[in-house]
Coordinates of N, CA and C in Angstrom, one line a residue:
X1272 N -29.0 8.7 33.5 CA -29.8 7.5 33.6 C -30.5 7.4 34.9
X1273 N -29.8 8.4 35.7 CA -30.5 8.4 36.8 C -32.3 8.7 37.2
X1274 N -32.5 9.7 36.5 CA -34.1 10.1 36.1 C -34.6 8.6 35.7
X1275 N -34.3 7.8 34.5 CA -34.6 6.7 34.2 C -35.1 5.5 34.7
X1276 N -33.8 5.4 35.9 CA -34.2 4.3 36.2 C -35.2 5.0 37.7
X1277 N -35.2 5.7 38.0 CA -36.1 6.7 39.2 C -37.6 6.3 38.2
X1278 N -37.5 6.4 37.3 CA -39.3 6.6 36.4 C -39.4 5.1 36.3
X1279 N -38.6 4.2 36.3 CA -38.5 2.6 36.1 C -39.2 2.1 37.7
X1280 N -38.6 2.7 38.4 CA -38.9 1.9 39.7 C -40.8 2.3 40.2
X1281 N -40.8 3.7 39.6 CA -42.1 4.4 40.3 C -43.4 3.7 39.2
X1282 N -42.9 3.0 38.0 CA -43.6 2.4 37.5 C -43.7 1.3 37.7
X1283 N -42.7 0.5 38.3 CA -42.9 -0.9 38.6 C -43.6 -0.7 40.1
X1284 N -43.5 0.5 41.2 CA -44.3 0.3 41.7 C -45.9 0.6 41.7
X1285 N -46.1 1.2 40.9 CA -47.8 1.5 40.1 C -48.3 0.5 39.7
X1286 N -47.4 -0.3 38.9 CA -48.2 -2.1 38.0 C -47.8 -3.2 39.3
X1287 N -47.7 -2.7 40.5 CA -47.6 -4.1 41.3 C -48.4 -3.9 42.4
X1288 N -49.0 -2.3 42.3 CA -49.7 -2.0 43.5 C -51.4 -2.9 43.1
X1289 N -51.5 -3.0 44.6 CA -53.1 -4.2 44.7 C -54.3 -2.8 44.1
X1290 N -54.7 -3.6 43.3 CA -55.9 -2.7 42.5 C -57.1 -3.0 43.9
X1291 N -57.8 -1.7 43.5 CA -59.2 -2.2 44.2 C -59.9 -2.8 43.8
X1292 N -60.9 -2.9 44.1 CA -62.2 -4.0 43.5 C -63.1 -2.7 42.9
X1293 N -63.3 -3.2 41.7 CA -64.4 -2.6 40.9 C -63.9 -1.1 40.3
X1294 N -62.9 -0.7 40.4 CA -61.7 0.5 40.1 C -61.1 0.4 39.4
X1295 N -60.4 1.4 38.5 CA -59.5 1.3 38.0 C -58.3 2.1 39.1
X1296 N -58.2 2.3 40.2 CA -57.6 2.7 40.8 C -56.7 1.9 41.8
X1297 N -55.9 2.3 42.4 CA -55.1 0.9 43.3 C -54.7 2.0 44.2
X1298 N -53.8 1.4 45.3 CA -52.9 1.7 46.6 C -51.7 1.7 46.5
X1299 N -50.9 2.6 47.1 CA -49.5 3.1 46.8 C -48.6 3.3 48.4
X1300 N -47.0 3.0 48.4 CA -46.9 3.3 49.3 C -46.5 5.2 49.0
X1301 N -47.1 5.8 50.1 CA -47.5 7.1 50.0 C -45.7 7.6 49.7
X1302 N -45.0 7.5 51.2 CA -43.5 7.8 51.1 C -42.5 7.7 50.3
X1303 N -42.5 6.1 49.8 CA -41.8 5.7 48.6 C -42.0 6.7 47.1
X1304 N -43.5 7.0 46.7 CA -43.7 7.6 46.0 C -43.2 8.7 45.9
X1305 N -43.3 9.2 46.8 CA -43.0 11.4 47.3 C -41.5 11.1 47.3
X1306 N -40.9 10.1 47.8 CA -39.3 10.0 47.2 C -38.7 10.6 45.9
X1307 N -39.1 8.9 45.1 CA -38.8 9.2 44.3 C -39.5 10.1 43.2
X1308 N -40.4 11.0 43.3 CA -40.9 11.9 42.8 C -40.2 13.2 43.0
X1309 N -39.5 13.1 44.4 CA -38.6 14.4 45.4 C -37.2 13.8 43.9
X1310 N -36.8 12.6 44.4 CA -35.6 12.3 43.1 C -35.5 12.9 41.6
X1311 N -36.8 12.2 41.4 CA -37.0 12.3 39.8 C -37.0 14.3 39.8
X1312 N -37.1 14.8 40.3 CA -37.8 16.4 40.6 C -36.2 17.3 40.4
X1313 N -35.3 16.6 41.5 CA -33.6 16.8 41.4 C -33.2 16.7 40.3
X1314 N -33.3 15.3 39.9 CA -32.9 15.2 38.5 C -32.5 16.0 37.6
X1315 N -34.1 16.3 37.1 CA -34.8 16.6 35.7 C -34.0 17.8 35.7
X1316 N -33.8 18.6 35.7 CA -33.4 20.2 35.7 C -32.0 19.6 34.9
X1317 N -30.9 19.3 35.9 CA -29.8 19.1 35.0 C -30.2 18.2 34.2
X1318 N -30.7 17.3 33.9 CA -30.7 16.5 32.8 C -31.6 17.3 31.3
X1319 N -32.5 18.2 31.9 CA -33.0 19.5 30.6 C -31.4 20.1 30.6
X1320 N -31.1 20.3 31.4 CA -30.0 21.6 31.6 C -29.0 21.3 30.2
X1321 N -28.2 20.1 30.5 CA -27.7 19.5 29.5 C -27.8 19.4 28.3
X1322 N -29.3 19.1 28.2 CA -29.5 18.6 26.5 C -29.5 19.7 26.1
X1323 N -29.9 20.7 27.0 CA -30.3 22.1 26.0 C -29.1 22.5 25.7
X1324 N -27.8 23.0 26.5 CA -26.6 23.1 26.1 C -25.9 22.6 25.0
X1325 N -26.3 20.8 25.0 CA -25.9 20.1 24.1 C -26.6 21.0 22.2
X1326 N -27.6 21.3 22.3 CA -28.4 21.2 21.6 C -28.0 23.1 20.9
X1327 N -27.7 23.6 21.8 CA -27.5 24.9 22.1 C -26.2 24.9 21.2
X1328 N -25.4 24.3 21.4 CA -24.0 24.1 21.3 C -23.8 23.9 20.2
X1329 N -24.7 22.4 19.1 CA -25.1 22.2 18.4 C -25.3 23.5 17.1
X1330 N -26.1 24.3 17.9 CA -27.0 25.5 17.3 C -25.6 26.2 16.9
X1331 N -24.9 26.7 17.7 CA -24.0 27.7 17.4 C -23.0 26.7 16.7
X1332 N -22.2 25.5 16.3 CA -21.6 25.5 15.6 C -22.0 25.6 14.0
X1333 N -23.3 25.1 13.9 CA -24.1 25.2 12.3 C -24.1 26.9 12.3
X1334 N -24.5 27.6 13.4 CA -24.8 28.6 12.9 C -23.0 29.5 12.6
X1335 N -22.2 29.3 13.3 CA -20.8 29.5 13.2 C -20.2 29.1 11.4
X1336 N -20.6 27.8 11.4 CA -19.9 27.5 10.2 C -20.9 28.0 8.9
X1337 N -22.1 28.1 9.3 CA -23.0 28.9 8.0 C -22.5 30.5 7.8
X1338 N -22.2 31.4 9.6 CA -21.9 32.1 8.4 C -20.3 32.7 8.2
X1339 N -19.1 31.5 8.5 CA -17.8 31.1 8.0 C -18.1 31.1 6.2
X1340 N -19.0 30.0 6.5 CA -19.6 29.6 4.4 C -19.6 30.6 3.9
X1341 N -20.7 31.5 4.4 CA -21.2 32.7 3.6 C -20.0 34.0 3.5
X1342 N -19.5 34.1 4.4 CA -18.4 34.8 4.1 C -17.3 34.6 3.7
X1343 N -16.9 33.0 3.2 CA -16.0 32.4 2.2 C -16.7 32.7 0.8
X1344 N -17.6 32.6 0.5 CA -18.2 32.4 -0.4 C -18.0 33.8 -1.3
X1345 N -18.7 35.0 -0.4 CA -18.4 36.0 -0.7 C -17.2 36.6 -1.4
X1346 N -15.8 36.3 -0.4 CA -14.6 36.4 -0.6 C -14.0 36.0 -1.8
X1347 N -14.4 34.1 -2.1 CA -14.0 33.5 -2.9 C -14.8 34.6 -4.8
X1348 N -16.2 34.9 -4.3 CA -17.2 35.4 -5.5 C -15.8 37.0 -5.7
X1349 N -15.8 37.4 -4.8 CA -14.9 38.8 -5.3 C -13.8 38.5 -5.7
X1350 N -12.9 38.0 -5.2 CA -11.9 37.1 -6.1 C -11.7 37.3 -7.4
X1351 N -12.9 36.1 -7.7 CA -13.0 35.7 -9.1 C -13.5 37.2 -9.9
X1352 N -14.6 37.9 -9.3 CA -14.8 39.1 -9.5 C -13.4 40.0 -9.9
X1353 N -13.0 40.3 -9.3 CA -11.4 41.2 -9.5 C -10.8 40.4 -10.5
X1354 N -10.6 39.1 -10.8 CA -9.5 38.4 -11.1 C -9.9 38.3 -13.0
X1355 N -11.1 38.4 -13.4 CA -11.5 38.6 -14.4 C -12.2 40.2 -14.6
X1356 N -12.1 41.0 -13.8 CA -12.0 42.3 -14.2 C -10.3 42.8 -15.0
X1357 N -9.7 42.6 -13.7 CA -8.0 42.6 -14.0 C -7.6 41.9 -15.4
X1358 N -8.3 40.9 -15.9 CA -7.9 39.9 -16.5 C -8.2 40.9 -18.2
X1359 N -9.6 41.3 -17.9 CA -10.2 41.9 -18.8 C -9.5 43.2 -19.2
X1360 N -9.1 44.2 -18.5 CA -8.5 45.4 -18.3 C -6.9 45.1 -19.1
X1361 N -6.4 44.2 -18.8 CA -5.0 43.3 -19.0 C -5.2 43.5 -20.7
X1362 N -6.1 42.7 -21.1 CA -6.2 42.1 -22.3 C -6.7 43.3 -23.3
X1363 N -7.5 44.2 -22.8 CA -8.0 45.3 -23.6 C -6.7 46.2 -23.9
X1364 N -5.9 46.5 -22.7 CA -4.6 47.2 -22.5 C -3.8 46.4 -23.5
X1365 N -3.5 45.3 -23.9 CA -2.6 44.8 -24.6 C -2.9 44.5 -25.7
X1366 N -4.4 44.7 -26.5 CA -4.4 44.9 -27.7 C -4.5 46.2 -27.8
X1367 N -4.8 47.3 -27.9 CA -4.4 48.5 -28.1 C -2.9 48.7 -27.9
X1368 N -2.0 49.0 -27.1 CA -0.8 48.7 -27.4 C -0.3 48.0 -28.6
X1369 N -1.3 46.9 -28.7 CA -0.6 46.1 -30.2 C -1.3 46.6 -31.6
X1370 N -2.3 47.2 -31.1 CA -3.0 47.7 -32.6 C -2.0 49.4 -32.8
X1371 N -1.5 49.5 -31.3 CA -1.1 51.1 -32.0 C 0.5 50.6 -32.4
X1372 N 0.8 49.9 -32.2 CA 2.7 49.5 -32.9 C 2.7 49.1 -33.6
X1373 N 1.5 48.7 -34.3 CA 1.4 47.9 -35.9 C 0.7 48.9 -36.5
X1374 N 0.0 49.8 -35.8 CA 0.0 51.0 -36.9 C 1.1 52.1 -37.1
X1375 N 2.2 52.0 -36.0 CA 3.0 52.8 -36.2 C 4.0 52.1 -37.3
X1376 N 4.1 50.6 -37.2 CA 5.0 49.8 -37.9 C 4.6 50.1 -39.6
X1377 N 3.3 49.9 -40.1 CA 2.5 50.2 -41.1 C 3.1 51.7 -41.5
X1378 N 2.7 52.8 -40.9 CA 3.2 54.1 -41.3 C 5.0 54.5 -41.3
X1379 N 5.5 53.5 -40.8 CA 6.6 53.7 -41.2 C 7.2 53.0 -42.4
X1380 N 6.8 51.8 -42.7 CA 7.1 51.6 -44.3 C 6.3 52.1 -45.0
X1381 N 5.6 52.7 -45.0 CA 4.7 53.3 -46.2 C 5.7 55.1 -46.1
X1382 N 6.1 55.2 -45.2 CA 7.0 56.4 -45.1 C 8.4 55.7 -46.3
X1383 N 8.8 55.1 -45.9 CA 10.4 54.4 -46.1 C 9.8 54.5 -47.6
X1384 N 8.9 53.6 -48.0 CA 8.3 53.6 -49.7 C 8.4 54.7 -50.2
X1385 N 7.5 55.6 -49.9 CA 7.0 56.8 -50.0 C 8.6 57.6 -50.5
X1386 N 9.9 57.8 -49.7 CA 11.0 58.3 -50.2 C 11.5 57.5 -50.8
X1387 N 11.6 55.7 -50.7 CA 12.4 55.4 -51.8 C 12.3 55.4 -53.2
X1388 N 10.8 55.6 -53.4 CA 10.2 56.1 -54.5 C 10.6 57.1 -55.5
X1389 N 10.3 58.2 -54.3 CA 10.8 59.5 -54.9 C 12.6 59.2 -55.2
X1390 N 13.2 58.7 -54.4 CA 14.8 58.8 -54.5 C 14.8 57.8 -55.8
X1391 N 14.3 57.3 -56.0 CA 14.6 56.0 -57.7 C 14.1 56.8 -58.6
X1392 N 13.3 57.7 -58.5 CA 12.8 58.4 -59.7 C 11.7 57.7 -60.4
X1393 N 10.9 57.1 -59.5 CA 9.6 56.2 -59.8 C 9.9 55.5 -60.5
X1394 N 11.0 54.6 -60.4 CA 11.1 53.4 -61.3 C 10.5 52.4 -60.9
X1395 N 10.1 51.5 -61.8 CA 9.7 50.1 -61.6 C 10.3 49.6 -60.2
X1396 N 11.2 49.3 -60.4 CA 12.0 48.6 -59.3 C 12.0 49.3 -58.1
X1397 N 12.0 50.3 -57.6 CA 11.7 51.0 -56.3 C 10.1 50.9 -56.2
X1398 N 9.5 50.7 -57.2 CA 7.9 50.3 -56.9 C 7.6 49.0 -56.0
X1399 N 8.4 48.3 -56.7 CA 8.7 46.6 -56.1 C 9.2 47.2 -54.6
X1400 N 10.1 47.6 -54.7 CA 11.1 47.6 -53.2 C 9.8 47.8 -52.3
X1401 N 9.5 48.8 -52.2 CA 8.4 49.9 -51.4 C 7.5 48.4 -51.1
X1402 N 7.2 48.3 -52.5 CA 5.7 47.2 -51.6 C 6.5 46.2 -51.0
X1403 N 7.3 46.1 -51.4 CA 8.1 44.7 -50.2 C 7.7 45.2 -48.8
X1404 N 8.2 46.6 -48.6 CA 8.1 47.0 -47.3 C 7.0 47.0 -46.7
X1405 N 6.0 47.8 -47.3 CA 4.4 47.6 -46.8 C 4.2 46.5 -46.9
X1406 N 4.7 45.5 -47.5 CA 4.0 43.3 -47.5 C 4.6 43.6 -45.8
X1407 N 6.0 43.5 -45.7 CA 6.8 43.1 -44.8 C 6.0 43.8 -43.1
X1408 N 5.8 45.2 -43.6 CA 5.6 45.6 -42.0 C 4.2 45.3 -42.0
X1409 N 3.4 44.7 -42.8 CA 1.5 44.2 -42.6 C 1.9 42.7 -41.9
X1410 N 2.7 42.1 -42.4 CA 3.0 40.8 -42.0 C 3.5 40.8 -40.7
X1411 N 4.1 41.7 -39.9 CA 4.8 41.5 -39.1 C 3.7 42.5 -38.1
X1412 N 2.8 43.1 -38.1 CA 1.8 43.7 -37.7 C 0.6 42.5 -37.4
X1413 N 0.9 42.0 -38.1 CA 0.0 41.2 -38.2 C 0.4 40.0 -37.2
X1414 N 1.5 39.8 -36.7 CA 2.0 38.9 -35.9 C 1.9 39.2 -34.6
X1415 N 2.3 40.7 -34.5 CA 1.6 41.4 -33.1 C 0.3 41.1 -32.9
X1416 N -0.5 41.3 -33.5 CA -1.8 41.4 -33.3 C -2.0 40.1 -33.1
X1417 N -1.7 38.9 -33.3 CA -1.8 37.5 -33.4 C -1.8 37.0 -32.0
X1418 N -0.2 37.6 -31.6 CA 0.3 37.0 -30.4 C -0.5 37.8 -29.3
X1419 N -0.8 39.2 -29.6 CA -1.9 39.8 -28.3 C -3.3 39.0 -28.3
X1420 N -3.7 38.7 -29.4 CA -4.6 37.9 -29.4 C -4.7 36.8 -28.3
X1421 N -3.8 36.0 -28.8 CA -3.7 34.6 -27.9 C -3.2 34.8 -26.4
X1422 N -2.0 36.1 -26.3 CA -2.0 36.4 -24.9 C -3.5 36.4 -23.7
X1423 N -3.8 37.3 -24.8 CA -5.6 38.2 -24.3 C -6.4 37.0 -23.8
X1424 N -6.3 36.1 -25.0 CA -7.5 34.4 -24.3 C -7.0 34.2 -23.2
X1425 N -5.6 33.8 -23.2 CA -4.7 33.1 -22.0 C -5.0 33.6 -20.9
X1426 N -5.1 35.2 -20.7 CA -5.5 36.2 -19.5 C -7.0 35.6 -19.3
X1427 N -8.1 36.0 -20.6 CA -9.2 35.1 -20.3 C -9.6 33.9 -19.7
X1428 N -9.3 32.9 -20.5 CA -9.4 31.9 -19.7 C -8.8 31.7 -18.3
X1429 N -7.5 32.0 -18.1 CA -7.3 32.0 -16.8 C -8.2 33.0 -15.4
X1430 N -9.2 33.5 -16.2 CA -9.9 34.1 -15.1 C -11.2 33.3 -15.4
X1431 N -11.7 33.4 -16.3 CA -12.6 32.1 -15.8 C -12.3 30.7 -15.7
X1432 N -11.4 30.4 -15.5 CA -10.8 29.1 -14.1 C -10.9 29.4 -12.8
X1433 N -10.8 30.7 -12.7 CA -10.6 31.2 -11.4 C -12.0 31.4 -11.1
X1434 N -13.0 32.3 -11.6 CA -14.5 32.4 -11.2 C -14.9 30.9 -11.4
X1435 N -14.7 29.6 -12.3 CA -15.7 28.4 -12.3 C -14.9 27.9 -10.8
X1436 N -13.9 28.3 -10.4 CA -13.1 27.2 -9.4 C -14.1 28.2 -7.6
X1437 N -14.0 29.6 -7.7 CA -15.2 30.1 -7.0 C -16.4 29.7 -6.7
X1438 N -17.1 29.2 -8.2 CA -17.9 28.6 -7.6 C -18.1 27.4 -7.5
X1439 N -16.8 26.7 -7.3 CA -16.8 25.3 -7.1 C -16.7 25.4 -5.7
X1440 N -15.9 26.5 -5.6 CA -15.4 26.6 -3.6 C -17.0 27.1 -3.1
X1441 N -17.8 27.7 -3.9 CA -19.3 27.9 -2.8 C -19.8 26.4 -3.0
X1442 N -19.9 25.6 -4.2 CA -21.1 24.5 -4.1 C -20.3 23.8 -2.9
X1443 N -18.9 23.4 -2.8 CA -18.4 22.7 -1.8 C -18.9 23.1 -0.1
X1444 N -19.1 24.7 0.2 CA -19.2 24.9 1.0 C -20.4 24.6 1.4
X1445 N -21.6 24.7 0.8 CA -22.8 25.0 0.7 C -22.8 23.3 0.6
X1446 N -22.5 22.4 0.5 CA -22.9 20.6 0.3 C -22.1 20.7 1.9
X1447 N -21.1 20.8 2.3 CA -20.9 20.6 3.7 C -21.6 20.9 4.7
X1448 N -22.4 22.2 4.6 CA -23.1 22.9 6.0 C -24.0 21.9 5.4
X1449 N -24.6 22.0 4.2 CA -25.7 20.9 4.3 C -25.9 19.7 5.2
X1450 N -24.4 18.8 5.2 CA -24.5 17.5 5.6 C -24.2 17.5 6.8
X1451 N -23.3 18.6 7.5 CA -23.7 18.8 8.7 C -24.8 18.9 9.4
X1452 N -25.5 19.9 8.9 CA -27.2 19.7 9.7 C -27.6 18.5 9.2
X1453 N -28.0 17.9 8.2 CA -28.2 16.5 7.8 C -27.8 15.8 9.4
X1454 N -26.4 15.4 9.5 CA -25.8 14.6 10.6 C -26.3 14.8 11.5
X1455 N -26.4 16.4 11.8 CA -26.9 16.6 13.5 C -28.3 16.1 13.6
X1456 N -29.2 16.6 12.7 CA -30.5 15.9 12.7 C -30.6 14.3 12.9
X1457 N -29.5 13.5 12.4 CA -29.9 12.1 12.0 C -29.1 11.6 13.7
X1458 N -28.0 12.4 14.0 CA -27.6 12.4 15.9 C -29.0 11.7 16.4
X1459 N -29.2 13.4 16.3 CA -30.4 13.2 17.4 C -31.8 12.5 17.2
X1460 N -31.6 12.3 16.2 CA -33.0 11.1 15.6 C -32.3 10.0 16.1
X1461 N -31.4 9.5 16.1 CA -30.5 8.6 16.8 C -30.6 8.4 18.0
X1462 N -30.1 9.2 18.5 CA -29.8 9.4 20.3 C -31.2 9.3 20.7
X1463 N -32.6 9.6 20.3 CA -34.1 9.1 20.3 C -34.6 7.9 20.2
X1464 N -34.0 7.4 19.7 CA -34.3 6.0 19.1 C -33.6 4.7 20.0
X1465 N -32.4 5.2 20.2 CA -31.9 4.6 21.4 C -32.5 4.7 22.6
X1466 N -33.1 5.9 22.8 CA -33.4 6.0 24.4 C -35.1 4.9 24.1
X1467 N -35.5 5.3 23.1 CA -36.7 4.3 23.1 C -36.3 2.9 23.1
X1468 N -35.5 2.2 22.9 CA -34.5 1.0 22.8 C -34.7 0.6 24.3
X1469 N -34.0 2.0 24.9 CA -33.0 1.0 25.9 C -34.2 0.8 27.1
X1470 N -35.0 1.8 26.8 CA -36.3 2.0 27.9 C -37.4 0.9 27.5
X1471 N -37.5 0.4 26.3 CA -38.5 -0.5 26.1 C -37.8 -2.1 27.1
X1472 N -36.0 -2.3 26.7 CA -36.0 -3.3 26.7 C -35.5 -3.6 28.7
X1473 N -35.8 -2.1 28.9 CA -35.6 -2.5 30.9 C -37.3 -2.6 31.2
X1474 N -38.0 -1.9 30.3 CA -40.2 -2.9 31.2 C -39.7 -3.9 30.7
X1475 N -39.0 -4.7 29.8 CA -39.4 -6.2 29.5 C -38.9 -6.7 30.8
X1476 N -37.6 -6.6 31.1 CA -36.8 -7.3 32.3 C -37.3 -7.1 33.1
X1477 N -38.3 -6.5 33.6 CA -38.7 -5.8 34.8 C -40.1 -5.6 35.1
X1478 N -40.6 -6.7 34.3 CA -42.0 -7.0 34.4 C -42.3 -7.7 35.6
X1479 N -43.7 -7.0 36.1 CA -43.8 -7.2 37.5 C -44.2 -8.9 38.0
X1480 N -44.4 -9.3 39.1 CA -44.5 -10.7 39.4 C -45.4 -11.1 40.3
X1481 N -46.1 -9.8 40.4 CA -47.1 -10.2 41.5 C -47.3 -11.0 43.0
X1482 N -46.6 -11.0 43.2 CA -46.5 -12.1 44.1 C -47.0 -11.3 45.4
X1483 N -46.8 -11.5 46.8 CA -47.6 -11.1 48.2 C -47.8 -9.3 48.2
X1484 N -48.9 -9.0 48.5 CA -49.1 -7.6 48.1 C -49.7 -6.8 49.6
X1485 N -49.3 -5.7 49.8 CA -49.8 -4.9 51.2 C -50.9 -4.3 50.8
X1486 N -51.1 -3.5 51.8 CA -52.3 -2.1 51.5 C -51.9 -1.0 52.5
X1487 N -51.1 0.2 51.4 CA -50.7 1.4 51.9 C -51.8 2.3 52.0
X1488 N -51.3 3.7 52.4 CA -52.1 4.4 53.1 C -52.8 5.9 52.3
X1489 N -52.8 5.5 50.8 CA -53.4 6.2 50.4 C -53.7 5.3 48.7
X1490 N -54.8 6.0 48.0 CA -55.1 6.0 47.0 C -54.1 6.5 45.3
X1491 N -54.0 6.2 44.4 CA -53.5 6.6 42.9 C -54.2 5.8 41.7
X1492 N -54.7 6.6 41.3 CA -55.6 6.3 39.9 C -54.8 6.6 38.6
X1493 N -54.5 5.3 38.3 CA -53.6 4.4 37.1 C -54.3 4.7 36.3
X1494 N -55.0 4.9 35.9 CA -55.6 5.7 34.3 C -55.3 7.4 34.6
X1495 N -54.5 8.2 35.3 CA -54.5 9.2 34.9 C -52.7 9.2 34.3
X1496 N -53.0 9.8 33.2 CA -51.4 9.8 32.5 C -50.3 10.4 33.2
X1497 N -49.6 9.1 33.4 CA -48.0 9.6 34.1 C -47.6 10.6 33.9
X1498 N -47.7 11.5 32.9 CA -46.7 12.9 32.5 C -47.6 13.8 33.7
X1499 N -48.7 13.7 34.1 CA -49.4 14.6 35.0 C -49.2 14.1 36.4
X1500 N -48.1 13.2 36.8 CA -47.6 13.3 37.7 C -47.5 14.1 38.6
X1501 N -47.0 14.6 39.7 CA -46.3 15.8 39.9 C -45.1 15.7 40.1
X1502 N -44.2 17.3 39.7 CA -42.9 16.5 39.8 C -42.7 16.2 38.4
X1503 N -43.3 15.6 37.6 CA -42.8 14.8 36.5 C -42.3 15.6 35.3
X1504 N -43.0 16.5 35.1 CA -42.2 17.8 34.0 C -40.9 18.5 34.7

């Protein structure tokens, strides 16, 4: 605030200095000015110094946590990647296994038929038996196949839970860095808006009063814009 109130004082001395006649120009005390111009001149450096660090600092944690994100995101995508590969591999592996023991189950009662047949001497009734056995081992092939079935989804589904829950962990990451920079932006749209605040409401207090006026030892023309000061950048 130091710079501040240094630019506060060098303009209340500018709006109180005795204008000339017929000018837009007035009289200044020469010393006072080169002062605080020598002040304001100290200042400014650390007070850039600062904001830029601030701002700098700023920079590197958005850019730190963008690319944290991106390489969660990654991590989380292969994840799910492997986790429904595996899932997939699992489930292929476990109906084959069940398609080949229900075909082996099948070829063994049609074996078992096949001799008790011959051992009854093709009667009726060993015709019956036999197909009991082929009913019995299709039925029970048929149960393997059922339960690999529903295993198989179960593996399924549980990997796409895992890829939708992936990309739930990227939208989350990806809405946070968002509202982060959102924040920092709305800071420093902030921290601007205040400095326009606090600076409007110290000219009000500080409006000049004119009252008994000298004549210093050199000239300053008040229509050239304060930022061309010297010193002032």
């Amino acid at each position: 605030m130091d710079m501040l109130n240094r630019l506060d004082e060098l303009s209340d001395i500018i709006e109180s200095a005795k204008s000339l006649p017929l000018s837009a120009s007035c009289v200044v005390p020469r010393d006072e000015v080169l002062d605080l111009l020598d002040e304001i001149r100290a200042t400014l450096p650390d007070t850039i110094r600062e904001a830029e660090q601030i701002v700098r600092r700023r920079s590197e944690i958005l850019d730190t946590a963008e690319r944290g994100s991106l390489e969660r995101m990654a991590e989380a995508q292969a994840r799910a990647e492997r986790l429904v590969e595996e899932a997939t591999e699992r489930a292929n592996s476990t109906r084959a296994q069940a398609s080949a023991e229900a075909e082996k189950i099948l070829a063994e009662a049609r074996m078992q038929a096949a001799l008790l047949v011959d051992s009854h001497a093709t009667t009726l009734a060993a015709r019956d038996e036999a197909a009991g056995l082929v009913k019995d081992a299709a039925h029970r092939a048929e149960l393997i196949l059922s339960a690999t079935a529903h295993r198989s989804n179960v593996l399924l589904a549980k990997a796409e839970a895992a890829l939708l829950g992936a990309v739930q962990e990227i939208q989350r990451e990806h809405a946070d860095l968002e509202s982060m920079a959102v924040g920092f932006h709305a800071e420093i749209a902030a921290g601007q808006a205040d400095h326009v605040v606090d600076v409007a409401a110290r000219e009000q207090q500080n409006q000049p009063s004119h009252g008994a006026e000298e004549f210093y030892d050199f000239e300053l023309d008040v229509s050239v814009d304060p930022d061309q000061l010297p010193g002032y950048r």
